[in-house]
Tab-separated table of C-alpha atoms in Angstrom:
chain	number	residue	atom	x	y	z
A	1	UNK	CA	11.467	2.732	-22.612
A	2	UNK	CA	8.375	4.029	-20.818
A	3	UNK	CA	6.015	1.403	-19.399
A	4	UNK	CA	2.540	1.630	-17.906
A	5	UNK	CA	1.382	-1.164	-15.593
A	6	UNK	CA	-2.408	-1.328	-15.644
A	7	UNK	CA	-5.422	-3.438	-14.640
A	8	UNK	CA	-4.196	-4.459	-11.210
A	9	UNK	CA	-4.689	-4.001	-7.492
A	10	UNK	CA	-2.042	-1.762	-5.947
A	11	UNK	CA	-0.483	-2.352	-2.516
A	12	UNK	CA	1.683	0.728	-2.056
A	13	UNK	CA	3.887	-0.317	0.881
A	14	UNK	CA	2.320	1.995	3.456
A	15	UNK	CA	1.695	0.855	7.017
A	16	UNK	CA	-2.053	0.379	6.566
A	17	UNK	CA	-2.037	-0.522	2.887
A	18	UNK	CA	-5.219	-1.786	1.274
A	19	UNK	CA	-5.676	-2.918	-2.326
A	20	UNK	CA	-6.435	-0.013	-4.647
A	21	UNK	CA	-8.001	-0.704	-8.013
A	22	UNK	CA	-8.178	1.455	-11.120
A	23	UNK	CA	-4.587	2.692	-10.776
A	24	UNK	CA	-1.748	2.733	-13.260
A	25	UNK	CA	1.937	2.751	-12.340
A	26	UNK	CA	3.938	4.695	-14.909
A	27	UNK	CA	7.642	3.910	-15.218
A	28	UNK	CA	10.253	5.892	-17.099
A	29	UNK	CA	13.527	3.967	-17.240
A	30	UNK	CA	14.397	2.974	-13.664
A	31	UNK	CA	11.983	5.383	-11.998
A	32	UNK	CA	8.295	5.440	-11.128
A	33	UNK	CA	7.178	8.654	-12.796
A	34	UNK	CA	3.567	8.642	-11.599
A	35	UNK	CA	0.865	6.612	-9.870
A	36	UNK	CA	-2.484	7.771	-11.220
A	37	UNK	CA	-6.046	6.642	-11.821
A	38	UNK	CA	-6.110	4.959	-15.218
A	39	UNK	CA	-8.816	7.376	-16.330
A	40	UNK	CA	-6.383	10.286	-15.890
A	41	UNK	CA	-3.464	8.719	-17.779
A	42	UNK	CA	-2.202	9.664	-21.186
A	43	UNK	CA	-0.583	6.432	-22.349
A	44	UNK	CA	0.912	7.892	-25.503
A	45	UNK	CA	4.561	6.839	-25.689
A	46	UNK	CA	4.114	4.086	-23.079
A	47	UNK	CA	4.164	0.320	-23.481
A	48	UNK	CA	1.016	-0.822	-21.676
A	49	UNK	CA	1.434	-3.932	-19.537
A	50	UNK	CA	-1.915	-5.438	-18.554
A	51	UNK	CA	-1.584	-7.314	-15.241
A	52	UNK	CA	-5.014	-8.973	-15.561
A	53	UNK	CA	-6.213	-8.169	-12.061
A	54	UNK	CA	-3.041	-9.264	-10.238
A	55	UNK	CA	-1.556	-7.574	-7.147
A	56	UNK	CA	1.396	-5.197	-7.471
A	57	UNK	CA	3.457	-4.247	-4.415
A	58	UNK	CA	7.006	-3.049	-3.621
A	59	UNK	CA	9.831	-5.556	-3.922
A	60	UNK	CA	10.797	-7.267	-0.684
A	61	UNK	CA	13.850	-6.022	1.215
A	62	UNK	CA	15.906	-8.560	3.179
A	63	UNK	CA	18.108	-6.979	5.842
A	64	UNK	CA	20.174	-10.038	6.792
A	65	UNK	CA	21.757	-12.268	4.133
A	66	UNK	CA	24.966	-14.297	3.975
A	67	UNK	CA	25.424	-14.736	0.237
A	68	UNK	CA	27.881	-17.681	0.074
A	69	UNK	CA	25.626	-20.273	1.765
A	70	UNK	CA	22.523	-21.918	0.293
A	71	UNK	CA	20.557	-22.932	3.398
A	72	UNK	CA	20.795	-26.603	2.499
A	73	UNK	CA	20.088	-28.806	5.561
A	74	UNK	CA	23.100	-30.487	7.147
A	75	UNK	CA	23.360	-33.703	9.130
A	76	UNK	CA	26.291	-32.375	11.111
A	77	UNK	CA	27.797	-28.933	11.726
A	78	UNK	CA	29.978	-27.576	8.936
A	79	UNK	CA	33.556	-26.486	9.587
A	80	UNK	CA	33.197	-22.939	8.268
A	81	UNK	CA	36.926	-22.217	8.295
A	82	UNK	CA	37.628	-25.340	6.252
A	83	UNK	CA	34.843	-24.477	3.806
A	84	UNK	CA	36.231	-20.976	3.212
A	85	UNK	CA	39.783	-22.292	2.828
A	86	UNK	CA	38.520	-24.701	0.182
A	87	UNK	CA	36.499	-22.021	-1.620
A	88	UNK	CA	39.524	-19.723	-1.837
A	89	UNK	CA	42.183	-22.389	-2.386
A	90	UNK	CA	42.883	-21.745	-6.061
A	91	UNK	CA	41.541	-20.087	-9.192
A	92	UNK	CA	39.229	-23.019	-9.983
A	93	UNK	CA	37.526	-23.062	-6.574
A	94	UNK	CA	37.280	-19.267	-6.640
A	95	UNK	CA	35.578	-19.414	-10.029
A	96	UNK	CA	33.066	-21.872	-8.615
A	97	UNK	CA	32.429	-19.602	-5.622
A	98	UNK	CA	31.931	-16.631	-7.946
A	99	UNK	CA	29.441	-18.714	-9.934
A	100	UNK	CA	27.496	-19.556	-6.770
A	101	UNK	CA	27.493	-15.893	-5.707
A	102	UNK	CA	25.837	-15.086	-9.039
A	103	UNK	CA	23.351	-17.951	-8.717
A	104	UNK	CA	22.314	-17.042	-5.171
A	105	UNK	CA	21.903	-13.340	-5.965
A	106	UNK	CA	19.804	-14.162	-9.008
A	107	UNK	CA	17.675	-16.478	-6.847
A	108	UNK	CA	17.085	-13.669	-4.325
A	109	UNK	CA	15.828	-11.429	-7.125
A	110	UNK	CA	13.630	-14.061	-8.751
A	111	UNK	CA	12.022	-14.703	-5.354
A	112	UNK	CA	10.954	-11.058	-5.117
A	113	UNK	CA	13.812	-9.569	-3.094
A	114	UNK	CA	14.837	-6.416	-4.949
A	115	UNK	CA	17.215	-5.164	-2.206
A	116	UNK	CA	19.208	-6.923	0.488
A	117	UNK	CA	21.951	-6.300	3.037
A	118	UNK	CA	24.796	-8.800	3.067
A	119	UNK	CA	26.176	-9.027	6.593
A	120	UNK	CA	29.216	-11.291	6.444
A	121	UNK	CA	30.753	-12.897	3.398
A	122	UNK	CA	33.964	-14.376	2.053
A	123	UNK	CA	36.793	-11.841	1.682
A	124	UNK	CA	35.530	-8.932	-0.465
A	125	UNK	CA	33.202	-10.968	-2.681
A	126	UNK	CA	30.070	-9.222	-1.360
A	127	UNK	CA	31.212	-5.870	-2.723
A	128	UNK	CA	32.477	-7.660	-5.847
A	129	UNK	CA	29.026	-9.042	-6.711
A	130	UNK	CA	27.366	-5.753	-5.712
A	131	UNK	CA	29.546	-3.864	-8.170
A	132	UNK	CA	29.058	-6.518	-10.855
A	133	UNK	CA	25.266	-6.206	-10.562
A	134	UNK	CA	25.444	-2.401	-10.560
A	135	UNK	CA	27.496	-2.553	-13.761
A	136	UNK	CA	24.882	-4.773	-15.432
A	137	UNK	CA	27.241	-7.745	-15.651
A	138	UNK	CA	25.215	-9.972	-13.312
A	139	UNK	CA	21.538	-10.290	-12.387
A	140	UNK	CA	20.545	-9.616	-8.810
A	141	UNK	CA	19.031	-7.217	-6.312
A	142	UNK	CA	20.426	-3.932	-5.089
A	143	UNK	CA	22.990	-4.957	-2.447
A	144	UNK	CA	24.220	-3.171	0.645
A	145	UNK	CA	27.433	-5.081	1.313
A	146	UNK	CA	29.452	-5.536	4.486
A	147	UNK	CA	32.072	-7.996	3.179
A	148	UNK	CA	33.945	-9.683	6.050
A	149	UNK	CA	32.683	-9.080	9.570
A	150	UNK	CA	34.860	-8.504	12.637
A	151	UNK	CA	34.913	-11.121	15.380
A	152	UNK	CA	37.429	-12.221	18.037
A	153	UNK	CA	39.362	-15.476	18.513
A	154	UNK	CA	36.783	-18.150	19.323
A	155	UNK	CA	33.991	-15.792	18.320
A	156	UNK	CA	31.115	-16.306	15.916
A	157	UNK	CA	32.332	-17.059	12.358
A	158	UNK	CA	35.893	-16.129	13.355
A	159	UNK	CA	38.369	-17.007	10.632
A	160	UNK	CA	35.709	-17.757	8.004
A	161	UNK	CA	33.313	-14.879	7.403
A	162	UNK	CA	34.932	-12.652	10.023
A	163	UNK	CA	38.377	-11.345	10.906
A	164	UNK	CA	39.724	-12.141	14.376
A	165	UNK	CA	40.588	-9.008	16.346
A	166	UNK	CA	42.557	-9.566	19.551
A	167	UNK	CA	42.809	-5.911	20.575
A	168	UNK	CA	40.777	-2.733	19.962
A	169	UNK	CA	43.620	-1.491	17.782
A	170	UNK	CA	43.339	-4.575	15.575
A	171	UNK	CA	39.589	-4.087	15.293
A	172	UNK	CA	40.183	-0.525	14.081
A	173	UNK	CA	42.704	-1.824	11.541
A	174	UNK	CA	40.143	-4.330	10.275
A	175	UNK	CA	37.564	-1.567	9.869
A	176	UNK	CA	40.049	0.192	7.597
A	177	UNK	CA	40.883	-3.011	5.718
A	178	UNK	CA	37.197	-3.663	5.042
A	179	UNK	CA	36.688	-0.033	3.987
A	180	UNK	CA	39.212	-0.406	1.155
A	181	UNK	CA	36.514	-2.081	-0.959
A	182	UNK	CA	33.933	0.618	-0.150
A	183	UNK	CA	31.341	-1.459	1.702
A	184	UNK	CA	27.978	-0.048	2.766
A	185	UNK	CA	28.178	-1.034	6.454
A	186	UNK	CA	30.407	-2.739	9.027
A	187	UNK	CA	29.385	-5.940	10.826
A	188	UNK	CA	30.523	-7.019	14.310
A	189	UNK	CA	30.105	-10.500	15.816
A	190	UNK	CA	29.646	-9.575	19.469
A	191	UNK	CA	28.229	-12.828	20.864
A	192	UNK	CA	28.307	-16.478	19.967
A	193	UNK	CA	25.443	-18.196	18.176
A	194	UNK	CA	23.205	-21.163	18.890
A	195	UNK	CA	25.667	-23.771	17.678
A	196	UNK	CA	28.652	-22.017	19.269
A	197	UNK	CA	27.195	-22.673	22.717
A	198	UNK	CA	28.614	-25.598	24.671
A	199	UNK	CA	26.357	-25.281	27.719
A	200	UNK	CA	22.598	-25.787	27.794
A	201	UNK	CA	20.841	-22.481	28.449
A	202	UNK	CA	23.767	-20.250	27.484
A	203	UNK	CA	23.454	-19.321	23.793
A	204	UNK	CA	24.785	-15.968	22.655
A	205	UNK	CA	27.652	-15.804	25.146
A	206	UNK	CA	29.439	-12.453	25.048
A	207	UNK	CA	32.676	-12.816	23.072
A	208	UNK	CA	33.745	-9.285	22.156
A	209	UNK	CA	34.899	-6.862	24.841
A	210	UNK	CA	33.067	-3.541	25.254
A	211	UNK	CA	36.256	-1.651	24.390
A	212	UNK	CA	36.640	-3.466	21.057
A	213	UNK	CA	32.983	-2.772	20.260
A	214	UNK	CA	33.347	0.900	21.201
A	215	UNK	CA	36.478	1.570	19.195
A	216	UNK	CA	35.314	-0.394	16.142
A	217	UNK	CA	32.023	1.527	16.140
A	218	UNK	CA	33.746	4.875	16.627
A	219	UNK	CA	36.093	4.242	13.706
A	220	UNK	CA	33.300	2.964	11.464
A	221	UNK	CA	31.163	5.999	12.259
A	222	UNK	CA	34.120	8.289	11.594
A	223	UNK	CA	34.373	6.728	8.119
A	224	UNK	CA	30.630	7.151	7.551
A	225	UNK	CA	29.465	3.565	8.088
A	226	UNK	CA	26.616	2.232	10.177
A	227	UNK	CA	27.420	-0.792	12.320
A	228	UNK	CA	25.344	-3.962	12.524
A	229	UNK	CA	25.990	-6.457	15.325
A	230	UNK	CA	25.294	-10.152	15.773
A	231	UNK	CA	23.927	-10.303	19.335
A	232	UNK	CA	21.889	-13.192	20.772
A	233	UNK	CA	21.860	-12.574	24.522
A	234	UNK	CA	20.637	-9.711	26.729
A	235	UNK	CA	24.218	-9.005	27.808
A	236	UNK	CA	25.395	-8.904	24.207
A	237	UNK	CA	22.569	-6.585	23.154
A	238	UNK	CA	23.277	-4.243	26.073
A	239	UNK	CA	27.019	-4.102	25.345
A	240	UNK	CA	26.316	-3.461	21.663
A	241	UNK	CA	23.931	-0.596	22.371
A	242	UNK	CA	26.084	1.001	25.047
A	243	UNK	CA	29.059	1.117	22.704
A	244	UNK	CA	27.614	2.480	19.500
A	245	UNK	CA	26.037	-0.289	17.406
A	246	UNK	CA	23.274	0.945	15.089
A	247	UNK	CA	21.337	-2.268	14.387
A	248	UNK	CA	20.955	-5.301	16.612
A	249	UNK	CA	20.805	-8.398	14.413
A	250	UNK	CA	18.787	-11.287	15.899
A	251	UNK	CA	18.293	-9.899	19.432
A	252	UNK	CA	17.330	-11.291	22.831
A	253	UNK	CA	14.674	-10.746	25.472
A	254	UNK	CA	15.074	-7.096	26.534
A	255	UNK	CA	14.690	-5.541	29.933
A	256	UNK	CA	13.780	-1.924	30.715
A	257	UNK	CA	17.438	-0.845	30.511
A	258	UNK	CA	17.894	-2.359	27.060
A	259	UNK	CA	14.705	-0.749	25.763
A	260	UNK	CA	15.855	2.609	27.114
A	261	UNK	CA	19.228	2.147	25.375
A	262	UNK	CA	17.450	1.412	22.083
A	263	UNK	CA	15.553	4.697	22.443
A	264	UNK	CA	18.537	6.789	23.614
A	265	UNK	CA	20.831	5.530	20.868
A	266	UNK	CA	18.248	5.584	18.080
A	267	UNK	CA	19.085	1.942	17.391
A	268	UNK	CA	17.040	-0.617	15.453
A	269	UNK	CA	16.207	-4.280	16.005
A	270	UNK	CA	16.501	-6.517	12.925
A	271	UNK	CA	14.505	-9.642	13.715
A	272	UNK	CA	15.575	-12.934	12.131
A	273	UNK	CA	13.006	-15.564	13.090
A	274	UNK	CA	13.718	-17.914	10.184
A	275	UNK	CA	17.065	-19.403	11.359
A	276	UNK	CA	15.966	-19.996	14.944
A	277	UNK	CA	12.758	-21.825	14.052
A	278	UNK	CA	14.314	-25.081	12.737
A	279	UNK	CA	16.621	-25.345	15.759
A	280	UNK	CA	13.802	-24.656	18.202
A	281	UNK	CA	10.755	-26.351	16.704
A	282	UNK	CA	11.816	-29.072	14.260
A	283	UNK	CA	11.899	-32.731	15.177
A	284	UNK	CA	15.579	-33.378	16.023
A	285	UNK	CA	15.507	-36.288	13.598
A	286	UNK	CA	15.004	-33.690	10.855
A	287	UNK	CA	17.141	-30.816	12.143
A	288	UNK	CA	19.950	-33.118	13.331
A	289	UNK	CA	20.349	-30.888	16.389
A	290	UNK	CA	21.127	-32.411	19.771
A	291	UNK	CA	19.168	-31.663	22.957
A	292	UNK	CA	21.467	-28.789	23.942
A	293	UNK	CA	21.222	-27.229	20.493
A	294	UNK	CA	17.434	-27.477	20.428
A	295	UNK	CA	17.106	-26.026	23.930
A	296	UNK	CA	19.408	-23.134	23.078
A	297	UNK	CA	17.627	-22.665	19.773
A	298	UNK	CA	14.352	-22.231	21.663
A	299	UNK	CA	15.981	-19.639	23.953
A	300	UNK	CA	17.169	-17.662	20.923
A	301	UNK	CA	13.847	-18.090	19.075
A	302	UNK	CA	11.869	-16.802	22.046
A	303	UNK	CA	14.371	-13.988	22.587
A	304	UNK	CA	14.155	-12.739	18.994
A	305	UNK	CA	10.356	-12.765	19.052
A	306	UNK	CA	10.176	-11.063	22.456
A	307	UNK	CA	12.707	-8.426	21.422
A	308	UNK	CA	10.632	-7.597	18.352
A	309	UNK	CA	7.400	-7.469	20.351
A	310	UNK	CA	8.850	-5.240	23.060
A	311	UNK	CA	10.506	-2.917	20.552
A	312	UNK	CA	7.260	-2.529	18.626
A	313	UNK	CA	5.368	-1.832	21.851
A	314	UNK	CA	7.880	0.915	22.673
A	315	UNK	CA	7.978	2.553	19.210
A	316	UNK	CA	11.473	1.216	18.498
A	317	UNK	CA	11.948	0.401	14.803
A	318	UNK	CA	11.965	-3.290	13.890
A	319	UNK	CA	13.219	-4.631	10.567
A	320	UNK	CA	13.255	-8.115	9.068
A	321	UNK	CA	15.912	-10.378	7.638
A	322	UNK	CA	16.191	-14.097	7.001
A	323	UNK	CA	19.794	-14.882	8.026
A	324	UNK	CA	19.947	-16.814	4.772
A	325	UNK	CA	22.633	-19.459	4.746
A	326	UNK	CA	21.633	-21.106	8.014
A	327	UNK	CA	20.170	-24.614	7.650
A	328	UNK	CA	16.673	-24.538	6.132
A	329	UNK	CA	16.975	-20.784	5.366
A	330	UNK	CA	17.179	-20.360	1.617
A	331	UNK	CA	17.745	-17.482	-0.791
A	332	UNK	CA	14.096	-17.647	-1.906
A	333	UNK	CA	12.088	-17.599	1.324
A	334	UNK	CA	11.935	-13.999	2.521
A	335	UNK	CA	8.167	-14.324	2.358
A	336	UNK	CA	8.372	-16.900	5.169
A	337	UNK	CA	10.121	-14.390	7.448
A	338	UNK	CA	7.235	-11.999	6.773
A	339	UNK	CA	4.799	-14.782	7.661
A	340	UNK	CA	6.644	-15.641	10.900
A	341	UNK	CA	6.683	-11.966	11.880
A	342	UNK	CA	2.907	-11.826	11.396
A	343	UNK	CA	2.244	-15.062	13.267
A	344	UNK	CA	4.803	-14.898	16.087
A	345	UNK	CA	4.759	-11.171	16.805
A	346	UNK	CA	1.048	-10.621	16.323
A	347	UNK	CA	1.239	-7.876	13.715
A	348	UNK	CA	-1.244	-7.546	10.859
A	349	UNK	CA	-0.373	-8.846	7.402
A	350	UNK	CA	-0.330	-5.263	6.134
A	351	UNK	CA	2.141	-4.228	8.851
A	352	UNK	CA	4.314	-7.265	8.131
A	353	UNK	CA	4.437	-6.369	4.430
A	354	UNK	CA	5.109	-2.717	5.277
A	355	UNK	CA	8.008	-3.832	7.486
A	356	UNK	CA	9.507	-5.974	4.706
A	357	UNK	CA	9.266	-3.100	2.224
A	358	UNK	CA	9.015	0.553	3.217
A	359	UNK	CA	10.204	0.134	6.822
A	360	UNK	CA	13.176	-2.015	5.840
A	361	UNK	CA	14.085	0.549	3.187
A	362	UNK	CA	14.091	3.296	5.819
A	363	UNK	CA	16.212	1.206	8.179
A	364	UNK	CA	18.685	0.519	5.368
A	365	UNK	CA	18.945	4.246	4.602
A	366	UNK	CA	17.121	3.829	1.305
A	367	UNK	CA	13.755	5.314	2.240
A	368	UNK	CA	14.005	7.932	-0.496
A	369	UNK	CA	15.059	5.337	-3.088
A	370	UNK	CA	12.856	2.261	-2.789
A	371	UNK	CA	10.397	0.397	-0.552
A	372	UNK	CA	7.100	1.891	-1.716
A	373	UNK	CA	5.147	2.544	-4.901
A	374	UNK	CA	5.461	6.324	-5.186
A	375	UNK	CA	6.468	8.766	-7.880
A	376	UNK	CA	10.198	9.401	-7.772
A	377	UNK	CA	11.052	6.026	-6.224
A	378	UNK	CA	12.921	3.319	-8.080
A	379	UNK	CA	10.747	0.917	-10.079
A	380	UNK	CA	11.266	-2.053	-7.739
A	381	UNK	CA	8.114	-4.126	-7.397
A	382	UNK	CA	6.621	-7.584	-7.563
A	383	UNK	CA	3.374	-8.971	-8.921
A	384	UNK	CA	1.390	-11.897	-7.507
A	385	UNK	CA	-1.783	-13.508	-8.851
A	386	UNK	CA	-3.395	-13.616	-5.400
A	387	UNK	CA	-3.747	-11.050	-2.633
A	388	UNK	CA	-0.891	-11.309	-0.091
A	389	UNK	CA	-3.045	-9.458	2.444
A	390	UNK	CA	-5.266	-12.541	2.507
A	391	UNK	CA	-2.481	-15.138	2.444
A	392	UNK	CA	1.182	-14.126	2.660
A	393	UNK	CA	2.019	-17.378	0.906
A	394	UNK	CA	0.755	-15.670	-2.265
A	395	UNK	CA	4.329	-14.340	-2.478
A	396	UNK	CA	5.938	-17.770	-2.777
A	397	UNK	CA	5.196	-17.833	-6.500
A	398	UNK	CA	5.292	-14.553	-8.423
A	399	UNK	CA	4.130	-13.713	-11.927
A	400	UNK	CA	6.544	-10.801	-12.315
A	401	UNK	CA	9.543	-9.126	-10.694
A	402	UNK	CA	10.570	-5.606	-11.688
A	403	UNK	CA	13.956	-4.317	-10.499
A	404	UNK	CA	15.152	-0.855	-11.492
A	405	UNK	CA	12.560	-0.967	-14.258
A	406	UNK	CA	13.770	-4.272	-15.703
A	407	UNK	CA	10.988	-6.834	-16.057
A	408	UNK	CA	11.332	-10.546	-15.301
A	409	UNK	CA	8.160	-12.399	-16.265
A	410	UNK	CA	7.146	-15.684	-14.612
A	411	UNK	CA	10.356	-16.074	-12.580
A	412	UNK	CA	11.263	-19.704	-11.946
A	413	UNK	CA	13.291	-20.894	-8.964
A	414	UNK	CA	14.813	-24.274	-8.266
A	415	UNK	CA	13.709	-25.134	-4.731
A	416	UNK	CA	14.735	-27.755	-2.183
A	417	UNK	CA	11.818	-30.201	-1.711
A	418	UNK	CA	12.831	-31.238	1.812
A	419	UNK	CA	13.057	-27.624	2.949
A	420	UNK	CA	9.661	-26.800	1.454
A	421	UNK	CA	8.049	-29.853	3.048
A	422	UNK	CA	9.398	-29.238	6.546
A	423	UNK	CA	8.833	-25.476	6.619
A	424	UNK	CA	5.293	-25.778	5.258
A	425	UNK	CA	4.380	-27.629	8.464
A	426	UNK	CA	4.681	-24.290	10.292
A	427	UNK	CA	2.544	-22.147	8.038
A	428	UNK	CA	-0.447	-22.511	10.369
A	429	UNK	CA	1.409	-22.015	13.650
């Protein structure tokens, strides 16, 4: 059915977007057919949807999600291997995991995320839920799925959300095993993470050898896949870039050599400020992180922010993702990552929104599909009562989500009160 969205302020997703009034967005099926002044529209054959002066903008795009985890705070570190073994132990536990996959994907959509990249999940369940959503048998965003990542023994998420490759040859074999389910990208775990570190001041220790990185990237590229890499130290970022990685997930403080590698390789930085903030800035009584973890969390937090700032200053593309699944990082708070990007990296609200929409779409290879309100693009957009260019928190409660032309009115999300309370303390930072 044809729909015409009228009586609203339009934020089109462009870099310097400003609210435009008097426009109508015409949708035919899944596609935006036209964006015109209302006075020039022939509404015959269209269902008119009056938005009563609300703000319409492109759906948010989240470039870094781990679907199986909720972001619920923990009092002590979780044994990820044990958790995955339990989730896949039998048909009953698998059914429960499948249910949670559906719940979390629906939550992403109801929060305004109309597209996301999954970058490390259980077995092949990321492509499973992607295909289920595409077939109309589940509700959720458009998903670019990586399925299992590739790590090394003792590496980040090894044995849980990532295969353990001992040799370059094994890494190549894992690339082929992952490709059997037709993923959209390949993920490598090149360094450790904050909680992997055992020494104060040494988060993001290099775990994967340059040769494994090089051969895994070469094989992935041969098969037509881009490669994303978990890297949280300057050494890890440098090794990733030198050996063929396309997107640096998280990042670290760059030097001149790293910035030059970004430019030479045409690589992208995907900033994830949300997961580092609780480790770095929360009261340890709330985060339940020890002194070493908090110190290392601050190193990673500062590194991610500095990497984004330096990349922006050098015309290197920067995208945004939440790293959902980490403690205090939920499936409904992409808007907070946009806010942190604005506050910590000093970009305008318009640029932050552009990054979370049109820019992220370009980085994901979907620039001709979604990310902006233009004729020919997919009808993926969100509606808020207040202007997000005045307060980005306007996006925490939406009046409408439209995904591939399907309308969800007054989306309701079950939120975690403790998470909301603690994170709201940093809205004015």
